Amino acid sequence: MLSNGTTHQNVTKKYQQGATSSSLASAAPPESAPALPARGEGEADMAILLDRAHARVLTADMMLTEMQDKHDKEKELWADRLEEGKCLVSELQTECETLEGALQESQHQQHADMEDAHAQIKDVEEERDEWQQRFQELQVEYKEAKEQPDWNVPPAPKDDDAPVNYDKVEELHDALRDQDRQLNETFQEVSRLEQVAEDYKVELEETQTNLEALQSELEEKDDRVRQMGMELEEKEQQVRNLSSTKSLMDGADEDDADLTEDKDRLAKRIESLESQVHTLEAERTTLQKCLDDAMQELEFVDEEVQGMNQLRTEKEDLEKRAQKLQRRLEARNQEILELQQQQQQLAIPEETSSPPGSETDGNGSKSAPSSPRSGKFDDFMETSRHFASRLRSKSVDRLRRTDTKDSDTHTSAAVASSARASPVSSNNNEQHNSNNMMREELDAERERVREMEDEWTTTKTDLAAKEKKNIELRRSLREAVGLLRPLQDHVADAEREKEELQDSLHNANERVTSLEKQLEDLQSVRTSNMPQDEAERAEQQNLQIEFNAKEREVTRLQEEVETVQKQLREAHVQVTELQEHLASERKSSELLREAEDSSSNESRNKNNNNKEIEELLEEVKARKFSEGSLRLLVKDSQAKTNASKKENKALIVEKTELEERLAEAENEVSKMEERLVLSHAELIQANAKFLESRTNNNDYDKAIVSKMQTELKSLKEQLQICEVELEKKDDELSKLTEELRQSELCLGTVTGDAQIMKKMKDGMKKMKDGTNRAQRHEAELGTLRKSVSSQESKITTLETELLATKGNLRDKEDTEKLLNSSLKEAVGLLKPLQGHVKSAEKEKRRLEKQLVESKRRVESGESSRTIGKQDQIETELMVVQREKKELESRLRRLESEKINLEEKVQNLAEEIVRERGESSSNGVSNGGKSSDKLTKLKAKLVEMTSRYDVTKAKLDRATDSNVSLLKDCKRLERAETENAQEIDRLRKQLRKATHDLDKAKIIARNALVKVEELTMASLQQMSRAQNHGSYSAGGSARTLSSMIQSGSVDQDEEIGPLLESIDTLEQQINGARQYNHESRGKSKREGMLHNHLEKHNQRSSPRSRQVTTSKR
């Protein structure tokens, strides 16, 4: 941009130079006029081009600024989104922590209540033992008293002088009081135990209600079983009808066979469609549950939004309070300013014109008039009269008390002048003290103002955070609605498919009815044409078929009745146990009531001692009985607690199993995590950009803070300098005041000259100037302190902002982590739904294909009725029976699984009811939480069952593939063992061949040595023959030939078999090499296969682990 600007400036300068030259040319003589027009046109063109270039540069600058603004806005939006996500995650964390704390508190409370109950039971037992001991002691004393001879004898009349033993009487009275008190305590304990028994009764009533609910559920199950039986009977009747038509139409025409085939196919198709309709209904129910859960979550979010509206109202209230505080602060500041103005007005002296009057003595006589010297001080007295009125009166009183009647006028004048001068210094001290007090008040007010400003800023930040939370909640609502819409669409599609399938079923049923009518017509025609014997045979066959079918139905129904009877027996056993328990508790309650009645009767008849003892014995017996019943109750409660503990252990085991399944699901989720890595990388990049911007902002903030700190230091230094100057001026003022005092003392002795008065006036002016300067310095100090306080407040605000930004950044990082984890969890939750949707789509396609095939078959059956044989019909019937058996087995399995799940749900419901009873006894109601837990557990059960089905199908496929791979592995192992055996055999052959070769080499060496020896000998003979002559030559030739012949004979005898063995060995070696080459190729292939199998096993190892865990 700078280069463009410079070029443009240069061009403009050149253009201006050209313009000046053109103007000079126009001023020149007319001889050079013809050349000017061309130059002016070129300069105009250049100017136009320059303007265009300048416009382009400006547009480019505008585009750059717009792009930068857009980029900054996008950055801000991204940062806001991150902050919103972090706030959401922090809120969720706080909610989770609060829930955990509440759970822990409830557990601690339950534990403490149990401990208190055990302690109370122990205390009751100890008190009971003590009471028994006391009762035994009383019985012993009663027996001893009866054994004495004077027991029934009335006491002898005592003398008047004999003293009465009142101590024993009082002791007996105290003992009776103690017994009454103990009885009252026991009655209170009995009432408390009755309350406990009532609580147990309430729990029993709840258990009874639960049992009634279970019985109703069992009845509903029985009704369902009956309905299923009716449906199966209807289906079997249809099958019977089809079989009867088949048996009747065995000898019918080919058209009848085609009709039966079409009917069987349609029946199969109808059954398959019904099964598919059931599956679609199950999926629809699951999706409806998911939608209900989502709607519940939306309701919770709406409640949170309502809470946010309340927060908005609170925000408005806080803003109003802040405005009120600001108004109060402004009023306070105005009051402070008014006080300062009043102080300044007090500092300025008021002018008065009252003349000095005559003074009276203490005795009441008038004193002489003042001397002419005192008139010279009237100006000074008028200026200081307002400030020194009180001190003047005090000083005058003192002087009147001390002075005598014959005192001189000069001494009175000196006293008056001292009394007039001393108030100046005292007024200065009072002003200094008042200034200090005002400063302290101002500091206190400033501190209050700072505190209020801090509160206002905190409320602002809180309100901003709450507004952000509102925005985040709205966004989450929108996202939830966006997630619910595809689910609703899918549900609508499933319902449409269901309606289409129902229509197809209706059409198929209509076709079946039409075919049945045709078959009935054909049967009627056939029976009319058949003789009576054949009709009777057909009827007998039909009856036998129906009889066999009924027998099967009877066996099946007997099995179902047996299962139902077992369930009823178990329920009856549970009911009997509960009834027994209730009866025992009723007996214990009746005994307690009887004990209370007996105790009340005994309390009324305490006057008779003998009757009291007998009643006490009865009470003890009743109490023993009641204690026994209470012990039984305690034992029952302990048994209940043990049973609950066992059930908790079972639940813990189930929890571990579910956790294992969740771990398996997490393994599947790990694949989805890889997809999330890319999004996480993008988030990291955005975070890096944000951190860069944050570092730049931190640097800027640090620079600002450093500047502020330097300014503070400079201001503090200025304050120190001003304080030093004030101290110096205070010292000067003190010196001046001392000089004034000395001069005033000297005035009594020195005559009043004009020079002295001038000096005094000059000194007073200096004093006034000093006080004014001190006030100015104090005002400057106040301003400096205000600036320092403002700077300190700014620094504190900046520090708080820095801390807040750091905390926000940390929170953002934490929220990013939590967002990633929440995204993973969301993906894990959405995965089973996707699997359900995919499976539903696959089933839809399969159903459509089957419908198309059935239509084609029906059309082909209608077109070609002449095709079909009895063998095909029989095979199809066998297939139908097999499919029926498989469906029955599947139904049984499903029923067993359903029963198991219902039992689990019932156990969970019982545990929840127990927890409710415990919470009601402890004064805590956790109904809402338990219902939420139930809904969540049901949703988890649905999800886990769906996952289990999906994983089961995958595991079945994996097991099939594993079986085939194991077979291949075994086959390859066998081939490897065979190859190893062949390799061992070949190695043995190689060893033999090498041994033979070694032997052949030795033989060949021996032969070569002999040949060399023979050749050397022949050479020697030849040399001798040349020396001796022909005769010797002929002899030597003969000897050589004989030796060669002999040698050749030996050589042939030894070398022939050697050559043959060498040839055979070479052939064996070549064969062994070829075999080794082939075996190496095979071993390479086998190695490749082995590596492939190992890789496949490694891949299928998690699947096998999943299989093992599912089997467990």
PDB file of C-alpha atoms in Angstrom, residues 41 215 283 317 372 383 477 510 526 528 563 614 775 787 926 991:
ATOM      1  CA  GLU A  41      -3.991  15.135 -24.907  1.00  0.00           C
ATOM      2  CA  GLN A 215     -50.127 -60.982  40.914  1.00  0.00           C
ATOM      3  CA  GLU A 283     -38.507 -51.034  16.674  1.00  0.00           C
ATOM      4  CA  ASP A 317     -33.320  -5.906  40.411  1.00  0.00           C
ATOM      5  CA  PRO A 372      -4.225  54.258  74.030  1.00  0.00           C
ATOM      6  CA  THR A 383      -9.686  39.620  62.372  1.00  0.00           C
ATOM      7  CA  LEU A 477     -32.554 -26.873  22.428  1.00  0.00           C
ATOM      8  CA  GLU A 510     -58.117 -62.033   0.469  1.00  0.00           C
ATOM      9  CA  ARG A 526     -64.750 -84.046  -6.441  1.00  0.00           C
ATOM     10  CA  SER A 528     -69.869 -85.454  -5.878  1.00  0.00           C
ATOM     11  CA  THR A 563     -44.707 -73.294  33.487  1.00  0.00           C
ATOM     12  CA  GLU A 614     -47.805 -59.836  91.767  1.00  0.00           C
ATOM     13  CA  GLN A 775      -3.764  24.575  52.792  1.00  0.00           C
ATOM     14  CA  SER A 787      -5.105  10.276  41.515  1.00  0.00           C
ATOM     15  CA  ASN A 926     -36.494 -39.998  46.767  1.00  0.00           C
ATOM     16  CA  ARG A 991      22.960 -88.349   3.437  1.00  0.00           C
TER      17      ARG A 991
END
